[in-house]
Coordinates of C-alpha atoms and ligand atoms in Angstrom, one line a residue:
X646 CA 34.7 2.0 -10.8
X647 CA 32.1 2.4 -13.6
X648 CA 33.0 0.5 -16.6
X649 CA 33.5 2.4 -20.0
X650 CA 30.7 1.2 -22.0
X651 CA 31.6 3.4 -24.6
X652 CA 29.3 5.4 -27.4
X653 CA 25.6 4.2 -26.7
X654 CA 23.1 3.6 -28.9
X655 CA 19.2 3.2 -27.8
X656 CA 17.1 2.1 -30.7
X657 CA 13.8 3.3 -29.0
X658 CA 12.5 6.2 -26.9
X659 CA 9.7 4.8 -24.9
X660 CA 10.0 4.8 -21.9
X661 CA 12.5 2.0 -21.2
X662 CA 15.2 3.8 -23.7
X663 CA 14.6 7.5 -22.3
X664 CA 15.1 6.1 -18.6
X665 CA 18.0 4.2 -19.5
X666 CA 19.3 7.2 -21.3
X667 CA 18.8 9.5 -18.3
X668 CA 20.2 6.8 -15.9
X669 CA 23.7 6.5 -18.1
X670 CA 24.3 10.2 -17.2
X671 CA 23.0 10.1 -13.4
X672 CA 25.4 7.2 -13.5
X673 CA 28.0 9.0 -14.5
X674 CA 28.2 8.0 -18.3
X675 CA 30.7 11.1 -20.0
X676 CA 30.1 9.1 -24.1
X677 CA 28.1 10.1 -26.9
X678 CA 24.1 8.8 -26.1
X679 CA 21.7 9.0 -29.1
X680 CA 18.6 7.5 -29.3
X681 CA 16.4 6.5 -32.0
X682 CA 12.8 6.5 -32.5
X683 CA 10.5 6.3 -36.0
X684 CA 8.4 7.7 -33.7
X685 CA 7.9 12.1 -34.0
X686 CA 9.1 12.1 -30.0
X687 CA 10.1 10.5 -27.1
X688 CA 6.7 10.2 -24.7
X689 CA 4.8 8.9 -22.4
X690 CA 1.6 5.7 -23.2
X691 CA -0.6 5.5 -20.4
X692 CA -2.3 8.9 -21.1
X693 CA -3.3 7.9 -24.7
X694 CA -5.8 6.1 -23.3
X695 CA -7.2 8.0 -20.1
X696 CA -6.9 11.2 -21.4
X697 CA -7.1 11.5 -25.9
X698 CA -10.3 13.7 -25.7
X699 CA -9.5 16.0 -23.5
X700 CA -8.7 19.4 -24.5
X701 CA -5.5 19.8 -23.4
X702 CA -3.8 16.5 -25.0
X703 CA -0.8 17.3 -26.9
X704 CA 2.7 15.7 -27.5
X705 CA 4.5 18.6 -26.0
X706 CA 2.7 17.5 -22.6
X707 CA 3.2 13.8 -23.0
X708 CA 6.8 14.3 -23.8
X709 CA 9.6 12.6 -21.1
X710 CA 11.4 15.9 -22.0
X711 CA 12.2 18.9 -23.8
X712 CA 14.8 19.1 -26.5
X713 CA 16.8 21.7 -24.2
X714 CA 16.7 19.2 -21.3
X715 CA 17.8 16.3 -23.7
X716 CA 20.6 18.6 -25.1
X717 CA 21.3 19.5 -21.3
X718 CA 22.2 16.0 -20.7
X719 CA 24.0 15.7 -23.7
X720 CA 21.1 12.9 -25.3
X721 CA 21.4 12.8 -28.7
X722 CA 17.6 12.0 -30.5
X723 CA 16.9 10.9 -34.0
X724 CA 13.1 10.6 -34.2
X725 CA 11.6 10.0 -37.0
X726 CA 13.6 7.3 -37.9
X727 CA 13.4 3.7 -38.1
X728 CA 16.3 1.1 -37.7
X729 CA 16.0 -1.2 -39.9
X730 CA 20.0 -3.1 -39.7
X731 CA 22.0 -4.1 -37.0
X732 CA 25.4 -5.4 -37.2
X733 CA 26.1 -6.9 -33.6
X734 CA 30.1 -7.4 -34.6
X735 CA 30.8 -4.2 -35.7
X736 CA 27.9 -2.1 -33.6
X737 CA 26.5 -0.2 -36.9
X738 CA 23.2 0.7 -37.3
X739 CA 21.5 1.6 -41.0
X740 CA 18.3 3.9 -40.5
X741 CA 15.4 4.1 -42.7
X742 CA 16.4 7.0 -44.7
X743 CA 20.3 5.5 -45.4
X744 CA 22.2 6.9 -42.6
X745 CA 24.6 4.2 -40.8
X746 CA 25.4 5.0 -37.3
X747 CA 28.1 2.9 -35.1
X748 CA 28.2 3.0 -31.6
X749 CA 30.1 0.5 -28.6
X750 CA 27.2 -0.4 -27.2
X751 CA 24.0 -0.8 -28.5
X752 CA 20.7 -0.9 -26.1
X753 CA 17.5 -2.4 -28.1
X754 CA 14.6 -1.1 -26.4
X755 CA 11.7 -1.2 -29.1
X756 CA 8.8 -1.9 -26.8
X757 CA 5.5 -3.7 -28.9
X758 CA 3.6 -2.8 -31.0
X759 CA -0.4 -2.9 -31.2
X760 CA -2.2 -6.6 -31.6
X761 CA -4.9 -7.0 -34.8
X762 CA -7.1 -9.7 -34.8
X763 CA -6.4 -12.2 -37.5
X764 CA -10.2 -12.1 -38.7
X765 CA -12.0 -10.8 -41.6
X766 CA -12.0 -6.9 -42.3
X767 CA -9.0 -6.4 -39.8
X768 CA -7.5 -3.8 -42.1
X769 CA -11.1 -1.9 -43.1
X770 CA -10.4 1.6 -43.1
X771 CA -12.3 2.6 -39.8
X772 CA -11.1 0.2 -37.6
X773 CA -8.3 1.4 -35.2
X774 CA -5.7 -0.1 -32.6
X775 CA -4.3 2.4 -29.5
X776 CA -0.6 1.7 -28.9
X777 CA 1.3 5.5 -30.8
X778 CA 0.3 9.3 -30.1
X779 CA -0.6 8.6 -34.1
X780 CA -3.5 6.3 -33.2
X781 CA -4.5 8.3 -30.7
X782 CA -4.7 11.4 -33.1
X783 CA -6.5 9.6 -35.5
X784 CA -8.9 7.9 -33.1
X785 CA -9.7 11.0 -31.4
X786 CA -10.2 12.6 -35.3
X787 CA -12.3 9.6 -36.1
X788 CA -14.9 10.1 -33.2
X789 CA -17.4 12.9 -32.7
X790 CA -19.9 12.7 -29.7
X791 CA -22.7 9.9 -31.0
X792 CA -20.7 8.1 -32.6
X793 CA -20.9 4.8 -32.4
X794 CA -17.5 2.9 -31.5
X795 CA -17.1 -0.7 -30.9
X796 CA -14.0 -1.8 -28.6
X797 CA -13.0 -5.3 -29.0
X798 CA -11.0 -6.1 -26.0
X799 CA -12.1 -5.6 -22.3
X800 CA -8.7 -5.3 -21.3
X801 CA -6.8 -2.7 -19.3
X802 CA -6.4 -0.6 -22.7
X803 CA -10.0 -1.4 -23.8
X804 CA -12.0 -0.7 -20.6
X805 CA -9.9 2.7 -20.4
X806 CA -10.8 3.8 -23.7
X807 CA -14.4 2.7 -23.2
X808 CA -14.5 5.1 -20.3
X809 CA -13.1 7.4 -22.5
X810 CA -15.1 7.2 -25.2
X811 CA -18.1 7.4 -22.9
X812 CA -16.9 10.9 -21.7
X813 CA -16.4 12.2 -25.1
X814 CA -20.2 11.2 -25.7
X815 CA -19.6 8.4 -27.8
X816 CA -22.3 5.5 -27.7
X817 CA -19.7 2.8 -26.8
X818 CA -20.3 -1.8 -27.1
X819 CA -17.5 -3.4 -25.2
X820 CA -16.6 -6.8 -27.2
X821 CA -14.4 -9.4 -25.3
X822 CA -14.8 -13.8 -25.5
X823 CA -14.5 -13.7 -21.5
X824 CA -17.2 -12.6 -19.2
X825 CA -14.9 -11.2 -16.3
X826 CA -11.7 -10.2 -18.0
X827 CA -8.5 -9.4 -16.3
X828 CA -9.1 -12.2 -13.5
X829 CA -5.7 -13.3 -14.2
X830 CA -4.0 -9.8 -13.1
X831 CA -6.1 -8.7 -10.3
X832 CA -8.3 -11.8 -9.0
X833 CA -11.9 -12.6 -9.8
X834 CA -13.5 -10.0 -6.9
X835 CA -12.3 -6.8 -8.3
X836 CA -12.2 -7.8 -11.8
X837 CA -15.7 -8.5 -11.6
X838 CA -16.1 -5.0 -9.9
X839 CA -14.6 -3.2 -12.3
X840 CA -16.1 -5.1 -15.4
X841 CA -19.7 -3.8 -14.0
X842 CA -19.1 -0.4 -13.6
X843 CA -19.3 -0.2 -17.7
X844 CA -23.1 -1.0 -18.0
X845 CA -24.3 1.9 -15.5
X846 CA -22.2 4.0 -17.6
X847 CA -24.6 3.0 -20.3
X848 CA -21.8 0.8 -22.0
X849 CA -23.3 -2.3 -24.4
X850 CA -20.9 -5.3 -22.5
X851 CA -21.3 -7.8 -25.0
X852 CA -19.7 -11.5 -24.1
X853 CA -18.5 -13.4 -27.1
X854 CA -15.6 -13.8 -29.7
X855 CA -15.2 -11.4 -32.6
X856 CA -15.1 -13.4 -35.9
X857 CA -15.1 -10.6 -38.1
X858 CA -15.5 -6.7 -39.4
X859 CA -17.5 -6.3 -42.1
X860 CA -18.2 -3.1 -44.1
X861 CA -21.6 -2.3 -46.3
X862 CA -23.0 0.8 -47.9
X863 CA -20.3 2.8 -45.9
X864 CA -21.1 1.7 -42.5
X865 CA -18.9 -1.2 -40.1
X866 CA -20.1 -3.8 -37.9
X867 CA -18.6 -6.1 -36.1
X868 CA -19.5 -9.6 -36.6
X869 CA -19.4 -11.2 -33.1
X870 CA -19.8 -15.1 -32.2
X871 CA -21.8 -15.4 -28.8
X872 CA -21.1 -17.0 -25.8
X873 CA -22.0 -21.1 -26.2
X874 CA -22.8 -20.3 -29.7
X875 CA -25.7 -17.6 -29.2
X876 CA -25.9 -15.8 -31.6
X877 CA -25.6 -12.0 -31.7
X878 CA -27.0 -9.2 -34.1
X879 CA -24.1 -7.8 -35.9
X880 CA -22.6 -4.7 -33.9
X881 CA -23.2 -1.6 -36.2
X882 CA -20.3 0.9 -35.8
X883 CA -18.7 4.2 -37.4
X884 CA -15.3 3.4 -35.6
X885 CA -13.9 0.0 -34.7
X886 CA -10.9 -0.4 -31.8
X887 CA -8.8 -3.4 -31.6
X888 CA -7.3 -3.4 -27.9
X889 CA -5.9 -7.4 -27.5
X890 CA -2.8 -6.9 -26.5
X891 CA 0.9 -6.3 -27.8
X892 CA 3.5 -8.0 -30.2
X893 CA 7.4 -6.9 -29.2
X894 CA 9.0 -5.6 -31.7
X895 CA 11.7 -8.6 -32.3
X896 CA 12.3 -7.9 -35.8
X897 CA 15.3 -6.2 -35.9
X898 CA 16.8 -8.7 -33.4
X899 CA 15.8 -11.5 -35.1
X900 CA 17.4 -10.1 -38.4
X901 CA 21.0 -9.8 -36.5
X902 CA 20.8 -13.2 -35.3
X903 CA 19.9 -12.0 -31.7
X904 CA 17.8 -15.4 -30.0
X905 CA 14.0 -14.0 -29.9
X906 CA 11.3 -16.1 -28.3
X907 CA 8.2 -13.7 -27.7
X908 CA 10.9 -11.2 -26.6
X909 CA 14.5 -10.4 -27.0
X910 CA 16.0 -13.2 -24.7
X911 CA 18.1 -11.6 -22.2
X912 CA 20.1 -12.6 -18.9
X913 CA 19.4 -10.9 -15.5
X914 CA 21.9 -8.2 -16.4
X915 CA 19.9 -7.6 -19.5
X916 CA 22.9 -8.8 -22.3
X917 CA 20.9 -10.4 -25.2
X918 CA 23.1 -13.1 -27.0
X919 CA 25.1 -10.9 -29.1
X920 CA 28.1 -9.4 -26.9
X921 CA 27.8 -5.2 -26.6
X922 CA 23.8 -5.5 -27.7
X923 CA 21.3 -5.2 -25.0
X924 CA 17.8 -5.4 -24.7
X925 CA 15.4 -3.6 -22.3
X926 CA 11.3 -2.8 -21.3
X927 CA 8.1 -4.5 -22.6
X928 CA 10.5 -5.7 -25.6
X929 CA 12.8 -8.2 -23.3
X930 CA 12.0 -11.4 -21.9
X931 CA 14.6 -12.7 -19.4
X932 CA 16.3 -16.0 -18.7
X933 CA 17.0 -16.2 -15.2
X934 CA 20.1 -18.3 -13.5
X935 CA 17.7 -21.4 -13.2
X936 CA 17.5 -21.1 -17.0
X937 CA 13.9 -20.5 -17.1
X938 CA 11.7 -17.4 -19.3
X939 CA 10.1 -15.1 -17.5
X940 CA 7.1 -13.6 -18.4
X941 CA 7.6 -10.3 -20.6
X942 CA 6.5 -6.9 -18.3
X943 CA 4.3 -5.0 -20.4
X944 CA 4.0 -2.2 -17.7
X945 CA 5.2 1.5 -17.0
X946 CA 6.7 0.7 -13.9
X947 CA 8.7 -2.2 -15.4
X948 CA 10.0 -0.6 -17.9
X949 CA 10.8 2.5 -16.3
X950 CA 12.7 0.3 -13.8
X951 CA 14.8 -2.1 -16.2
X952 CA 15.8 1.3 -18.2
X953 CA 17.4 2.1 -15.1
X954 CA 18.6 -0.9 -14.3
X955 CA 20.1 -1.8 -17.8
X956 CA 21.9 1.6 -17.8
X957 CA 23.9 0.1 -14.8
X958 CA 24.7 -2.7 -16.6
X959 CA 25.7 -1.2 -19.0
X960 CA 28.3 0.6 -16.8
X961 CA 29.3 -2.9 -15.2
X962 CA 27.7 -1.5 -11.7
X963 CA 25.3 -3.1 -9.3
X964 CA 22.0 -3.2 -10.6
X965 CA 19.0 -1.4 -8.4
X966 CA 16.4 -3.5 -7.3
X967 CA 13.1 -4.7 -9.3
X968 CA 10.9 -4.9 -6.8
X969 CA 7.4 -6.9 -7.0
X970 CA 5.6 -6.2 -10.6
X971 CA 3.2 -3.2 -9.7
X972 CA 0.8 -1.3 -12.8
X973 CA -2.2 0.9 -12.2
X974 CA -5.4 1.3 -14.5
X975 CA -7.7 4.5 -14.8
X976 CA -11.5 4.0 -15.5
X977 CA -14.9 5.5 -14.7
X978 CA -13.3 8.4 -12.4
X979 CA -11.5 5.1 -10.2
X980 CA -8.0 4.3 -9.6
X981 CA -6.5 0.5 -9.7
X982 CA -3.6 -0.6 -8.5
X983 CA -2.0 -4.2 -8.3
X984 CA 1.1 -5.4 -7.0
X985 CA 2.7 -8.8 -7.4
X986 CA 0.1 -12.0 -8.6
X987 CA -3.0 -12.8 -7.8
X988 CA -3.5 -15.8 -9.6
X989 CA -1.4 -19.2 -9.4
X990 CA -0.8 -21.6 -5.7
X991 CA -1.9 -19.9 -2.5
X992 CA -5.0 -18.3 -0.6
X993 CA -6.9 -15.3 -1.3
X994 CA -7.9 -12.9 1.5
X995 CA -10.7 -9.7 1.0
X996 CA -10.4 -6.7 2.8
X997 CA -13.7 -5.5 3.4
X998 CA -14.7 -1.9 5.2
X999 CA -14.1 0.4 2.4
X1000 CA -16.1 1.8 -0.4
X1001 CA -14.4 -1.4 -2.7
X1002 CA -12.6 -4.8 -1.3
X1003 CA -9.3 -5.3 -1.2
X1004 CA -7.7 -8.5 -2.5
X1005 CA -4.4 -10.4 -0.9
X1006 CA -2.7 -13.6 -2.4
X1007 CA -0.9 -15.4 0.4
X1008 CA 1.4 -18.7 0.2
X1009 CA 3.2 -20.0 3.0
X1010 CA 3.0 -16.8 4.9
X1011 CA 4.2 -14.7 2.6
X1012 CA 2.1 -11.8 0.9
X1013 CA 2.5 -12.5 -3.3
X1014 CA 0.4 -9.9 -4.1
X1015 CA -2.7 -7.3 -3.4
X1016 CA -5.0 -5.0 -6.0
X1017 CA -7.1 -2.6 -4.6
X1018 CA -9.2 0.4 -5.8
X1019 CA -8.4 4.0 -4.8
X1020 CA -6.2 3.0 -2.0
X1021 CA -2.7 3.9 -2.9
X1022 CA -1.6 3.8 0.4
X1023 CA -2.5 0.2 0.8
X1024 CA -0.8 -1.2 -2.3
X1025 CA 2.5 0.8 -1.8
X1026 CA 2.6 -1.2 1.4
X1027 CA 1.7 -4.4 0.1
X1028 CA 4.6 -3.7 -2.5
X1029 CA 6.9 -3.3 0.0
X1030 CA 6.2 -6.0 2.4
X1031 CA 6.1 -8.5 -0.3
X1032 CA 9.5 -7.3 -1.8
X1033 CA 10.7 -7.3 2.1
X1034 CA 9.3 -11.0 2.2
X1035 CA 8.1 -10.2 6.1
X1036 CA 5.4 -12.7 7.1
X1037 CA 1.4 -11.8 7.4
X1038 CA -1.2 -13.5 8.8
X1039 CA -4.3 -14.2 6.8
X1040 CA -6.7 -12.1 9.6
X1041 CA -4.2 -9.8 9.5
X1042 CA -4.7 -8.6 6.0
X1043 CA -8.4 -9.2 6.0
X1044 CA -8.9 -6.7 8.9
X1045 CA -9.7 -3.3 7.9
X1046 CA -8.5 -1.8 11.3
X1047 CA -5.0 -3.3 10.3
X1048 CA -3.1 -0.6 8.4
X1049 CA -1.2 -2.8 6.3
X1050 CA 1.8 0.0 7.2
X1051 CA 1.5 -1.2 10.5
X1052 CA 3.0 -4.3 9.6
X1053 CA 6.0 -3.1 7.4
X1054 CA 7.1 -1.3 10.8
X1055 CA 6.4 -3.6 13.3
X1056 CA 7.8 -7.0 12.0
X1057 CA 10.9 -5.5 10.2
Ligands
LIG1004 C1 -2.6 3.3 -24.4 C2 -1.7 2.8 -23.3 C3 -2.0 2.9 -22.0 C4 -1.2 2.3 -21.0 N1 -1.5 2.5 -19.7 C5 -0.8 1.9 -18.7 C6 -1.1 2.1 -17.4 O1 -2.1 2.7 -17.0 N2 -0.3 1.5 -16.4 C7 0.8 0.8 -16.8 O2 1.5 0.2 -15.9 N3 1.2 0.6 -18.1 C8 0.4 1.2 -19.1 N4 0.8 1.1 -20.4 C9 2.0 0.3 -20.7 C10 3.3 1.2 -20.8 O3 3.0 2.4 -21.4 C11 4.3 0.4 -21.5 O4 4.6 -0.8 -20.7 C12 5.6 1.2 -21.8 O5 5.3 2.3 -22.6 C13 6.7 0.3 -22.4 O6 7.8 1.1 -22.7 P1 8.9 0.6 -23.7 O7 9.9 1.7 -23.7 O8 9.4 -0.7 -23.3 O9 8.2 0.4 -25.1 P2 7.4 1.4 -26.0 O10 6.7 2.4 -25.2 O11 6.6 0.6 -26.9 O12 8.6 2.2 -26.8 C14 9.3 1.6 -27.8 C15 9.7 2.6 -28.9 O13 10.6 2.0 -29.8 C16 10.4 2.5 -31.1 N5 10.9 1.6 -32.1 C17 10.5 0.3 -32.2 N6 11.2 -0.3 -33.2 C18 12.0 0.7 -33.7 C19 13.0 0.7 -34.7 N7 13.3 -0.4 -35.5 N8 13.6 1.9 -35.0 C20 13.4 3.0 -34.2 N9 12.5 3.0 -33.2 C21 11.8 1.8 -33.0 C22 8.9 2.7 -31.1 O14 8.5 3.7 -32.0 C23 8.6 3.1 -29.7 O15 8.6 4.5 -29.5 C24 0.0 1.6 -21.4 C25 0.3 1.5 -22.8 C26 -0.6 2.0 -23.7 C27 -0.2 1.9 -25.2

């Protein structure tokens, strides 16, 4: 028997707040739901950076749903405004523009928001980040094909929107202070892989730390510290992008007296430290039953999943499972996908035979994790055997005549 959980509140609409909204009702939730967002809508990230110049990108298509369906399910929005109280005794909430709202429960699922560099000329007008349909809009504005653009950052975000940029006929440079980025999330093979399909593309990869922007006679440049001090002409650019990362939005938390430590701190059934307030998607950080902090998620699968699992929670029901952490990145016409980790103790195993490698991470016989390119087949069953904890051999996984499907069937 669900337990009654009362009016909910979901300050946030990303992802993580819609899915938990959703979930309440598949649940069984009969309340009031609203949810918040300063944001115009309630939508989806991933395509902001894979898809901004084509011609068919608009809001409407990015939304999680229409304003029928969310009245359908009886989920109240707000957008367009920004909480800016909480009041964990008494469950009120004061918006932006005055309004209080009060609810039983209250579910915190502000996501991050885009990193700047702390450098010089962060703030020159021309220089952009890519975390809301705003920035996309006015990044996509900002560029015309020839520009120049200038994307500091190599990461997941950055190397999208280079590939982007490319297609829109931009003249892209690539800034990041590593030579192979991403090594940490997918292993050194395939992040080296991907890293040089940029140059064919006829992207500038330039290796070195950004120290500043600078502006003169109307025109940017970025001001760039080369690897073992050599040193580097100054980038010239018409548009500047800043993709290094996230910062949750704790704020509003912190204000309430919620503990924040590079996330809202929550417990494996998501409860923050203020009773009826909880916290969910690339905003929480758990504390497991050993005591110890995760790492925050800062993935669409992640926080599609804790938005469902919070909403259970919520109802005082069993929660569904996590499963091993799993994203995917989009880049010069390729596909990634990674499951688990693929850097800490064990052994790592290649796959060759296909067009690209695959790469394994093994520790006492169990599979930890696996990336591979355009195989989506191969990772969904890496996923599975790794949350299934059956044992694999080393040979097993590097032979390519071993579907890796075989193995989920025959040693269950
Ligand atoms: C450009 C881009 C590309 C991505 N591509 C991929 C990908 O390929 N694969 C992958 O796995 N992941 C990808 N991600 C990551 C994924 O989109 C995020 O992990 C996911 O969106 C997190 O969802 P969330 O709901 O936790 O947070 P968010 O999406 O950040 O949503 C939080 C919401 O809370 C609102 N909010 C915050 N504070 C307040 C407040 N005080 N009052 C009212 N509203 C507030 C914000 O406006 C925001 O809408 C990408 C992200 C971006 C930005």
């Amino acid at each position: 028997m669900a337990r009654d959980a009362g009016s909910v509140l979901i300050i946030g609409a990303g992802l993580a707040g819609f899915s938990a909204a959703t979930q309440l009702r598949a649940l069984g939730h009969e309340a009031p739901i609203m949810i918040v967002d300063s944001e115009a809508g309630s939508y989806d990230r991933p395509p902001l950076s894979k898809k901004l110049f084509t011609e068919d990108f608009s809001l409407d298509r990015l939304a999680f749903a229409t304003a029928e369906e969310l009245a359908e399910k009886r989920i109240v929005p707000r957008f367009g405004a920004a909480a800016m109280t909480l009041d964990p005794a008494t469950g009120e909430v004061g918006l932006d523009d005055g309004t209080m709202l009060r609810a039983d429960t209250i579910l915190l699922a502000t996501g991050g928001r885009a990193r700047r560099l702390p450098i010089p000329g962060a703030d020159l007008p021309g220089v952009h980040v890519l975390r809301t349909w705003d920035d996309a809009v006015g990044l996509r504005s900002a560029v015309q094909p020839g520009s120049r653009v200038a994307v500091v950052g190599a990461g997941l975000i950055g190397a999208e929107l280079a590939s982007s940029l490319r297609d829109a006929g931009a003249e892209v440079t690539l800034v990041d202070p590593v030579p192979v980025p991403l090594v940490p999330a997918i292993g050194e093979l395939l992040a080296a892989r991907l890293h040089e399909m940029h140059a064919p593309r006829g992207i500038r990869v330039v290796t070195g730390m950004t120290r500043a922007f600078v502006e003169a006679n109307g025109a940017l440049a970025v001001e760039v510290d080369g690897a073992e001090g050599a040193p580097i002409a100054p980038i010239p650019a018409d548009v500047i992008v800043v993709g290094v990362g996230i910062i949750p939005n704790t704020g509003l938390a912190e204000a309430a007296g919620l503990e924040v430590d590079n996330g809202i701190i929550v417990d494996e059934r998501y409860r923050t430290s203020a009773a009826r307030v909880y916290a969910a998607g690339d905003v929480a950080r758990t504390r497991s039953a050993d005591g110890e902090l995760e790492r925050r998620e800062e993935h669409w699968d992640a926080a599609q999943v804790s938005g469902k699992r919070v909403a259970a929670a919520i109802l005082g029901e069993e929660l569904p499972e996590r499963g091993a952490s799993w994203f995917w990145s989009d880049r010069h016409g390729i596909h990634l996908e990674a499951t688990g980790r693929l850097s800490g103790t064990g052994e790592i195993v290649v796959r060759h035979g296909g067009e690209h490698p695959a790469v394994f991470l093994i520790e006492d016989g169990l599979l930890r994790g696996a990336a591979a390119i355009d195989d989506t087949q191969l990772v969904r069953a890496a996923r599975r055997i790794i949350d299934q904890r059956i044992p694999v051999a080393a040979a097993e996984l590097a032979d390519s005549n071993v579907q890796l499907r075989s193995l989920l069937k025959a040693k269950r």
